[in-house]
PDB file of N, CA and C in Angstrom:
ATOM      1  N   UNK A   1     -80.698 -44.098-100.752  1.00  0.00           N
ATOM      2  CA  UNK A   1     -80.929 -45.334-100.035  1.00  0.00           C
ATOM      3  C   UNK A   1     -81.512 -46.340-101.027  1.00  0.00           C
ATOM      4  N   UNK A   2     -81.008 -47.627-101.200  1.00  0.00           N
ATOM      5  CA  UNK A   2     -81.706 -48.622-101.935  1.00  0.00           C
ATOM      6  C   UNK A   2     -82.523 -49.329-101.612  1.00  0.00           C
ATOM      7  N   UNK A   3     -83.258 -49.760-102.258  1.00  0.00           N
ATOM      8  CA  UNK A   3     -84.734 -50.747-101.618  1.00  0.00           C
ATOM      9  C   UNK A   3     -84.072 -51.604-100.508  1.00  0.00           C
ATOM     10  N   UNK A   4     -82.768 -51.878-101.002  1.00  0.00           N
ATOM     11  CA  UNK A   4     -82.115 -53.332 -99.872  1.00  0.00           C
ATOM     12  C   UNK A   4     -82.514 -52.260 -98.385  1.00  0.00           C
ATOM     13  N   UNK A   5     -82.200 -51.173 -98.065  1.00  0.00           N
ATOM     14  CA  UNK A   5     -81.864 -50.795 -96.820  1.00  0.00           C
ATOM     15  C   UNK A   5     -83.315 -49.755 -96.455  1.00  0.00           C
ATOM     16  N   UNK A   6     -83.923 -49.676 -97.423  1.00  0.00           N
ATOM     17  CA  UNK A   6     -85.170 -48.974 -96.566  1.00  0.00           C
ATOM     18  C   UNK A   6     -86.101 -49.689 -95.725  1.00  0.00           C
ATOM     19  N   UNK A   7     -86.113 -48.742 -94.482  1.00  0.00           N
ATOM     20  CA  UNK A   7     -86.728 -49.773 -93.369  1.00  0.00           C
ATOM     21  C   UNK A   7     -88.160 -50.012 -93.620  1.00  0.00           C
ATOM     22  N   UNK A   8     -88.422 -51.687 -92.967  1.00  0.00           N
ATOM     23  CA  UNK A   8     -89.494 -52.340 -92.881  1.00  0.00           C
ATOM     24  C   UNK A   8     -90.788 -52.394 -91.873  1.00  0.00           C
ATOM     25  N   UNK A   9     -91.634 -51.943 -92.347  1.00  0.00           N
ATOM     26  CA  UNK A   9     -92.632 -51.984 -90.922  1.00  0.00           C
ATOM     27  C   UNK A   9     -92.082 -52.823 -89.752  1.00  0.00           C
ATOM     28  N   UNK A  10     -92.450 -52.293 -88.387  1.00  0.00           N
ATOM     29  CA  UNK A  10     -92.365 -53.337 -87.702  1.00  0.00           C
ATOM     30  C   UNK A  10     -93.879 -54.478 -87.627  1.00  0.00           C
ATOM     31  N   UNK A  11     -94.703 -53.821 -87.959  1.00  0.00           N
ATOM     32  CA  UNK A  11     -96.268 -54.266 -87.239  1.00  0.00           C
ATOM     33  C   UNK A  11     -96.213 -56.022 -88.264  1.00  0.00           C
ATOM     34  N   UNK A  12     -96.429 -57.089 -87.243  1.00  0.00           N
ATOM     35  CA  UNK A  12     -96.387 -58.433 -87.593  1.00  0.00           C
ATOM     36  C   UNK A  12     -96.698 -58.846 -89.232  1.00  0.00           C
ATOM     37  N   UNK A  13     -96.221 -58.956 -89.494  1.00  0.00           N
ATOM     38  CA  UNK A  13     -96.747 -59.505 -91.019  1.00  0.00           C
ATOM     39  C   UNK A  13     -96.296 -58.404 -92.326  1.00  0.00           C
ATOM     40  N   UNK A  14     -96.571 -57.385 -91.527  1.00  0.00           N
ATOM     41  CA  UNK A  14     -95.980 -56.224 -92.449  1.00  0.00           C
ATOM     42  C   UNK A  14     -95.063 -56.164 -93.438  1.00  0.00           C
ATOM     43  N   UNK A  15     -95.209 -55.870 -94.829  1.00  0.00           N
ATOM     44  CA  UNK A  15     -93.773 -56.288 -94.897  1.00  0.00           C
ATOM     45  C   UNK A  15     -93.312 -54.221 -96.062  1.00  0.00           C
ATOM     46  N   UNK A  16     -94.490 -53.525 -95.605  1.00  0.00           N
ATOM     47  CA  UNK A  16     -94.509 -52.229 -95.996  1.00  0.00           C
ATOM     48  C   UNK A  16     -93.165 -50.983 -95.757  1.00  0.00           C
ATOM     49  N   UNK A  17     -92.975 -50.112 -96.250  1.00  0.00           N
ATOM     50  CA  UNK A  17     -91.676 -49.344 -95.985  1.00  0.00           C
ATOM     51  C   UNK A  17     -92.228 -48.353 -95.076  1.00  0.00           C
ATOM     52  N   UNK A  18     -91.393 -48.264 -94.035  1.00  0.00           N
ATOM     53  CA  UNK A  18     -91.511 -47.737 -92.736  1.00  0.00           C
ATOM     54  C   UNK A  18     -91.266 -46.471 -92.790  1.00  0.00           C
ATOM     55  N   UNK A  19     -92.452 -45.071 -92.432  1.00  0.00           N
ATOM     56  CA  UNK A  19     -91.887 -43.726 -92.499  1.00  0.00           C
ATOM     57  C   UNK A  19     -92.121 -43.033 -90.943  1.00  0.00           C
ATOM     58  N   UNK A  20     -92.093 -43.942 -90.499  1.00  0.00           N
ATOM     59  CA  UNK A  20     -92.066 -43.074 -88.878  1.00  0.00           C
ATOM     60  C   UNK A  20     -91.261 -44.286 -88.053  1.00  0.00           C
ATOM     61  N   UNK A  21     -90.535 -43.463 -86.909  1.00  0.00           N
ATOM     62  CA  UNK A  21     -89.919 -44.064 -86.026  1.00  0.00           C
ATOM     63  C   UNK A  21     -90.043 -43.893 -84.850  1.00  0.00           C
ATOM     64  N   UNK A  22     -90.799 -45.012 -84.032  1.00  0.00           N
ATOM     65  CA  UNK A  22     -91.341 -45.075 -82.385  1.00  0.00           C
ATOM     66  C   UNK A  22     -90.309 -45.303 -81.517  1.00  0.00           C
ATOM     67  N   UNK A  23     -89.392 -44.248 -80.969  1.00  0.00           N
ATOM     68  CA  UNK A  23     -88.653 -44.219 -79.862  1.00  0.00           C
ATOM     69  C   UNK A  23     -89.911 -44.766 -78.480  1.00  0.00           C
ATOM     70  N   UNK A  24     -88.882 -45.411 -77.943  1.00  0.00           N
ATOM     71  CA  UNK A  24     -89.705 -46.282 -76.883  1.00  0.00           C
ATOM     72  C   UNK A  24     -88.890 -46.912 -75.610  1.00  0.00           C
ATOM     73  N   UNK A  25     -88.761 -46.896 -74.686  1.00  0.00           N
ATOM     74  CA  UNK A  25     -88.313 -47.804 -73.595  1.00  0.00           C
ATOM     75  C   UNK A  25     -89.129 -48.389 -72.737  1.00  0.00           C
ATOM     76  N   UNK A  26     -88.649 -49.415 -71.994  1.00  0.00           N
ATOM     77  CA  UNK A  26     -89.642 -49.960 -70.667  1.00  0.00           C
ATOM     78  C   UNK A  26     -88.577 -49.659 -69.300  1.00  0.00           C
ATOM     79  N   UNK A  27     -89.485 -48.758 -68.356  1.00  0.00           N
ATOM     80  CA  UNK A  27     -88.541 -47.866 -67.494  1.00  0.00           C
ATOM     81  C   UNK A  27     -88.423 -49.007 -66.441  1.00  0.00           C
ATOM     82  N   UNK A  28     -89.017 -50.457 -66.770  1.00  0.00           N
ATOM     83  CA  UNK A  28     -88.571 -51.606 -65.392  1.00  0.00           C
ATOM     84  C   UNK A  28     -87.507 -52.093 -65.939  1.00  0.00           C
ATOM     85  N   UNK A  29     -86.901 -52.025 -66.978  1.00  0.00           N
ATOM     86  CA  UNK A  29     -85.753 -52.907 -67.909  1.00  0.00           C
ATOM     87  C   UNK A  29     -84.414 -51.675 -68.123  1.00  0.00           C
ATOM     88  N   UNK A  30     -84.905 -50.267 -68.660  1.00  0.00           N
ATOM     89  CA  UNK A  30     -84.288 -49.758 -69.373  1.00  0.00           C
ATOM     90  C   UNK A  30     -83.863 -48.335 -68.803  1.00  0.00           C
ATOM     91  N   UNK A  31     -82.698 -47.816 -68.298  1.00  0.00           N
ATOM     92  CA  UNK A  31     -81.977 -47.153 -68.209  1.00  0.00           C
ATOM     93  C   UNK A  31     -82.912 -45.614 -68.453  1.00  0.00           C
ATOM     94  N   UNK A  32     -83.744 -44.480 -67.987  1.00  0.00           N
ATOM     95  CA  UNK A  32     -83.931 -43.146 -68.415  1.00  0.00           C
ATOM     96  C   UNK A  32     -83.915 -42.848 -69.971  1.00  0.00           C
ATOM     97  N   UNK A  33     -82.972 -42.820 -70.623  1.00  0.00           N
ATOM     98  CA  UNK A  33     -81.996 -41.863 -71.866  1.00  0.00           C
ATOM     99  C   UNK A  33     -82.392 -43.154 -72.941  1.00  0.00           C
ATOM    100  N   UNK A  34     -82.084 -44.235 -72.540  1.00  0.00           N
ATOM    101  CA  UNK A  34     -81.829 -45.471 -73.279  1.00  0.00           C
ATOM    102  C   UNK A  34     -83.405 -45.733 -74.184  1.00  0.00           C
ATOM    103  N   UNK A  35     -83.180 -45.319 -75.527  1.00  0.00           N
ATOM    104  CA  UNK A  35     -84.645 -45.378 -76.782  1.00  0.00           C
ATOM    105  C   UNK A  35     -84.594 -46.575 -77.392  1.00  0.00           C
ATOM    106  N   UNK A  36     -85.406 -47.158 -77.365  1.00  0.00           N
ATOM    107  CA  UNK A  36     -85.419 -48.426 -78.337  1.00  0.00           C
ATOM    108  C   UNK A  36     -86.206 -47.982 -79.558  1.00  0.00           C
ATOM    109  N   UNK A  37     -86.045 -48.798 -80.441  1.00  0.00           N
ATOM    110  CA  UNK A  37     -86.778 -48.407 -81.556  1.00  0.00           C
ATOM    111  C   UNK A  37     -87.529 -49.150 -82.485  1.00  0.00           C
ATOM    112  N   UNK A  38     -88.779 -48.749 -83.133  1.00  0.00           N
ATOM    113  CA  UNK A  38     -90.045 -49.955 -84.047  1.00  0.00           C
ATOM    114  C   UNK A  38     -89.589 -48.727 -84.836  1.00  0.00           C
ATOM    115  N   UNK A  39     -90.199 -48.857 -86.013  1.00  0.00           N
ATOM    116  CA  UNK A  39     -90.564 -48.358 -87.489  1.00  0.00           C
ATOM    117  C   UNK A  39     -91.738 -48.642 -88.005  1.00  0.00           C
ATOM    118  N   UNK A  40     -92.768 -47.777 -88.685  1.00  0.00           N
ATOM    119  CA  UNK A  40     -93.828 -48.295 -89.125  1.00  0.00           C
ATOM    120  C   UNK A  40     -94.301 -47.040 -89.789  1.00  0.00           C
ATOM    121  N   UNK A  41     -95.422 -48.308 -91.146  1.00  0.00           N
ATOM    122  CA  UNK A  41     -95.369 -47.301 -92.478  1.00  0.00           C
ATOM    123  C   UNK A  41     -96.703 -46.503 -91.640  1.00  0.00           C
ATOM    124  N   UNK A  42     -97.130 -45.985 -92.564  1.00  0.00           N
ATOM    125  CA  UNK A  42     -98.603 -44.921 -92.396  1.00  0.00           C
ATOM    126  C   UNK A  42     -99.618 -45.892 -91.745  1.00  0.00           C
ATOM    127  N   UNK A  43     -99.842 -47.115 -92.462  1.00  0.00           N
ATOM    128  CA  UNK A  43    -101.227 -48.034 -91.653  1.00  0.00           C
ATOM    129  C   UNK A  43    -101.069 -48.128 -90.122  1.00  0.00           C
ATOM    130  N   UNK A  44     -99.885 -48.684 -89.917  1.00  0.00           N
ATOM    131  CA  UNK A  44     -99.710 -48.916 -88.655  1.00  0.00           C
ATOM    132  C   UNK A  44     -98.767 -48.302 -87.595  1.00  0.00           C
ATOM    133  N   UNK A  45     -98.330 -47.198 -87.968  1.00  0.00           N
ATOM    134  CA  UNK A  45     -97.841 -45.952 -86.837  1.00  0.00           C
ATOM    135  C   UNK A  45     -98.895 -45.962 -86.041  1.00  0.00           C
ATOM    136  N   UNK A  46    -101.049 -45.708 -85.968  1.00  0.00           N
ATOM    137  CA  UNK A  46    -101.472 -45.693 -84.752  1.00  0.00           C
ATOM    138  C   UNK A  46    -101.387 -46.624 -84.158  1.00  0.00           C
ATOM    139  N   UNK A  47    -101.254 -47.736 -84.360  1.00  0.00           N
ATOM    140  CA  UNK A  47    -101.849 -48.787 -83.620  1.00  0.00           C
ATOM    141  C   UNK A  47    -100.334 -48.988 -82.851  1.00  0.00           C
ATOM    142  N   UNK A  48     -98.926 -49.032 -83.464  1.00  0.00           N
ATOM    143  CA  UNK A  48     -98.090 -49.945 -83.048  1.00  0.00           C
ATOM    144  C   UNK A  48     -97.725 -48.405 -81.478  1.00  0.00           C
ATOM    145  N   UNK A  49     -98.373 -47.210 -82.245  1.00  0.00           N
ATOM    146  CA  UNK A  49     -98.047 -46.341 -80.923  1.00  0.00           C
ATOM    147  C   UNK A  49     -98.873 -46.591 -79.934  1.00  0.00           C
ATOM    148  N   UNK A  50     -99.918 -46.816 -79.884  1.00  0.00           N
ATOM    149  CA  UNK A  50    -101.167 -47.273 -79.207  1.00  0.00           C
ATOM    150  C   UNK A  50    -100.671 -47.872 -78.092  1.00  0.00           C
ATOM    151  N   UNK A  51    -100.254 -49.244 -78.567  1.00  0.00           N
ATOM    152  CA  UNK A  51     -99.656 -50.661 -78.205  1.00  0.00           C
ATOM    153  C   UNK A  51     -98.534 -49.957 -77.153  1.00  0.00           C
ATOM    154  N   UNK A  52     -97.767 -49.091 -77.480  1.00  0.00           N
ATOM    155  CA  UNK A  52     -96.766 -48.902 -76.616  1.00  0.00           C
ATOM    156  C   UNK A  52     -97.150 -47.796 -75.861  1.00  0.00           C
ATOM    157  N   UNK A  53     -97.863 -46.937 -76.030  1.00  0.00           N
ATOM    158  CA  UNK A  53     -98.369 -46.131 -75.067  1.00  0.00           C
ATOM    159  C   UNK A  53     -99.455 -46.520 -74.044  1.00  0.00           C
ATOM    160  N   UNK A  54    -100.265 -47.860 -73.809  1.00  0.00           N
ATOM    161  CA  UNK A  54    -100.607 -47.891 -73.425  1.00  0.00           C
ATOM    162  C   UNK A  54    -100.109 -48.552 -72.202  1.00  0.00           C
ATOM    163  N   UNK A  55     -98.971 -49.391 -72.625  1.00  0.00           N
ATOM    164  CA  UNK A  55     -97.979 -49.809 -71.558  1.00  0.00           C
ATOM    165  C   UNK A  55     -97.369 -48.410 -70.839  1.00  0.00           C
ATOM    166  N   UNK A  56     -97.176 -47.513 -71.103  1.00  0.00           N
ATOM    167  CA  UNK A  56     -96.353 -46.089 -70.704  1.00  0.00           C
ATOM    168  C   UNK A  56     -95.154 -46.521 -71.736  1.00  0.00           C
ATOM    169  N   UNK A  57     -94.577 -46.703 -72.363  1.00  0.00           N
ATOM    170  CA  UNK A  57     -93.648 -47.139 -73.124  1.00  0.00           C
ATOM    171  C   UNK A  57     -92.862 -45.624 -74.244  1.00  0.00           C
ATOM    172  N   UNK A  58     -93.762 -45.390 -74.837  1.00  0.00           N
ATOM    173  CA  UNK A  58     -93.590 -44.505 -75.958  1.00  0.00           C
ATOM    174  C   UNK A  58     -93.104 -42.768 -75.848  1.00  0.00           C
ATOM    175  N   UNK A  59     -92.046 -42.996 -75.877  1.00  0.00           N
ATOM    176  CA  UNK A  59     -90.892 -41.607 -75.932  1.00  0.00           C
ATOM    177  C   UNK A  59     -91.712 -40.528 -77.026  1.00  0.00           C
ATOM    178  N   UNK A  60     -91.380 -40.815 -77.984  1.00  0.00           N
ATOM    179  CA  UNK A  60     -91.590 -39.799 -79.016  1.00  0.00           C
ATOM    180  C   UNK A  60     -91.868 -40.678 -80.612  1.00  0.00           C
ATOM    181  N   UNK A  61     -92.750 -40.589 -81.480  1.00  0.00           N
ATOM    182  CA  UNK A  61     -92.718 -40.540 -82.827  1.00  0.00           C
ATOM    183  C   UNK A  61     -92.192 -39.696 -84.041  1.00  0.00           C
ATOM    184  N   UNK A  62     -91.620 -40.268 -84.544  1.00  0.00           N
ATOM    185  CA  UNK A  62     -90.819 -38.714 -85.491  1.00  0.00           C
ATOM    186  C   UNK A  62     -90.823 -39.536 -87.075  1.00  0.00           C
ATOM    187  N   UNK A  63     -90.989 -38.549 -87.964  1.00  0.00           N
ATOM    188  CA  UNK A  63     -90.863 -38.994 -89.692  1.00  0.00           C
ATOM    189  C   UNK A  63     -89.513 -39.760 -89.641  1.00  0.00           C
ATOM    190  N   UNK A  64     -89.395 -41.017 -90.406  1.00  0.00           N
ATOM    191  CA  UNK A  64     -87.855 -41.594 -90.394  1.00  0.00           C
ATOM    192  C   UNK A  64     -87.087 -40.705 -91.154  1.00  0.00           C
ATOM    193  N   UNK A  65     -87.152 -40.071 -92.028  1.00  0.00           N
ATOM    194  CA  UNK A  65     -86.279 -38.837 -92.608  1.00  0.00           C
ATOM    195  C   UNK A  65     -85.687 -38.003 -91.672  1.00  0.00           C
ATOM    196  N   UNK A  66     -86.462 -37.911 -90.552  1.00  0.00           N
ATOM    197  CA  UNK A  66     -86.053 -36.473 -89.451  1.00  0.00           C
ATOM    198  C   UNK A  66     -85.310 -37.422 -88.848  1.00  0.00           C
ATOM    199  N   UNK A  67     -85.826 -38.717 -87.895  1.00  0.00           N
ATOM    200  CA  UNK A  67     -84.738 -39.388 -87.483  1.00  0.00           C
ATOM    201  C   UNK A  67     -83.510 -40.105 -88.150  1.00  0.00           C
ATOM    202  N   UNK A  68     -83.170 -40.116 -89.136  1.00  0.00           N
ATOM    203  CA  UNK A  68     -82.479 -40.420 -90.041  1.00  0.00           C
ATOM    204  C   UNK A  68     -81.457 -39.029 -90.145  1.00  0.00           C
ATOM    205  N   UNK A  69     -81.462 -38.002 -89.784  1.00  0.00           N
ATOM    206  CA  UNK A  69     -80.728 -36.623 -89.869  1.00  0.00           C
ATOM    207  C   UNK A  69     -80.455 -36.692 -89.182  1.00  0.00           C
ATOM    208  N   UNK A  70     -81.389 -36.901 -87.550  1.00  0.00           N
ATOM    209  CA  UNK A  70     -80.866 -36.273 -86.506  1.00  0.00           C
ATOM    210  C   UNK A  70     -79.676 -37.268 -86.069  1.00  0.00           C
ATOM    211  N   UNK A  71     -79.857 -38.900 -86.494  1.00  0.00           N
ATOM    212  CA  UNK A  71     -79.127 -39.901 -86.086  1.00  0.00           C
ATOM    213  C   UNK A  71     -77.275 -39.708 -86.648  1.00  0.00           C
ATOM    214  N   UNK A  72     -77.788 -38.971 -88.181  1.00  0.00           N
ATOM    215  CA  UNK A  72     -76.376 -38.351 -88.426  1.00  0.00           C
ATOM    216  C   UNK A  72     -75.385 -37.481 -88.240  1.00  0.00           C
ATOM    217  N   UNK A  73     -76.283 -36.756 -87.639  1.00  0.00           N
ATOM    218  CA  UNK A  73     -75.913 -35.327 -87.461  1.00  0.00           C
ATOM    219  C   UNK A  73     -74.487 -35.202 -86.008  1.00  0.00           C
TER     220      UNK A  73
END
C-alpha cells in the first residue's frame, strides 16, 4: 500500500494513519447488517469509539489489517 492510499484518521483535524476500523450504524437511519465506517490511528480509536457508543452506534472495532483481509477475502 502507498502513502497515497493509507487510511487517514477520521478524528477532526487529524491528519495521522489510521490502524483501527469503527464499524458503526444508526439503527433510526440504517438498515440491521448495513456498517458504516470511521478509521482512527491509536490517539483517537478511544474517544472516536466513545463518541459512537455512547449514541448506541458502535458495531465492532477491529485492527485495519484484519479489516482489510476480511474485506478481501
Amino acid at each position: 500500500m502507498s502513502d497515497e492510499t493509507l487510511p487517514i484518521c477520521s478524528a477532526k483535524g487529524c491528519r495521522a494513519t489510521a490502524v483501527w476500523v469503527l464499524a458503526w450504524n444508526n439503527p433510526k437511519i440504517h438498515t440491521p447488517e448495513r456498517r458504516k465506517t470511521w478509521v482512527a490511528c491509536e490517539e483517537h480509536r478511544e474517544h472516536l469509539s466513545q463518541f459512537l457508543g455512547m449514541r448506541g452506534f458502535l458495531k465492532d472495532v477491529v485492527a485495519f489489517e484484519e479489516w482489510r483481509s476480511a474485506e478481501g477475502a
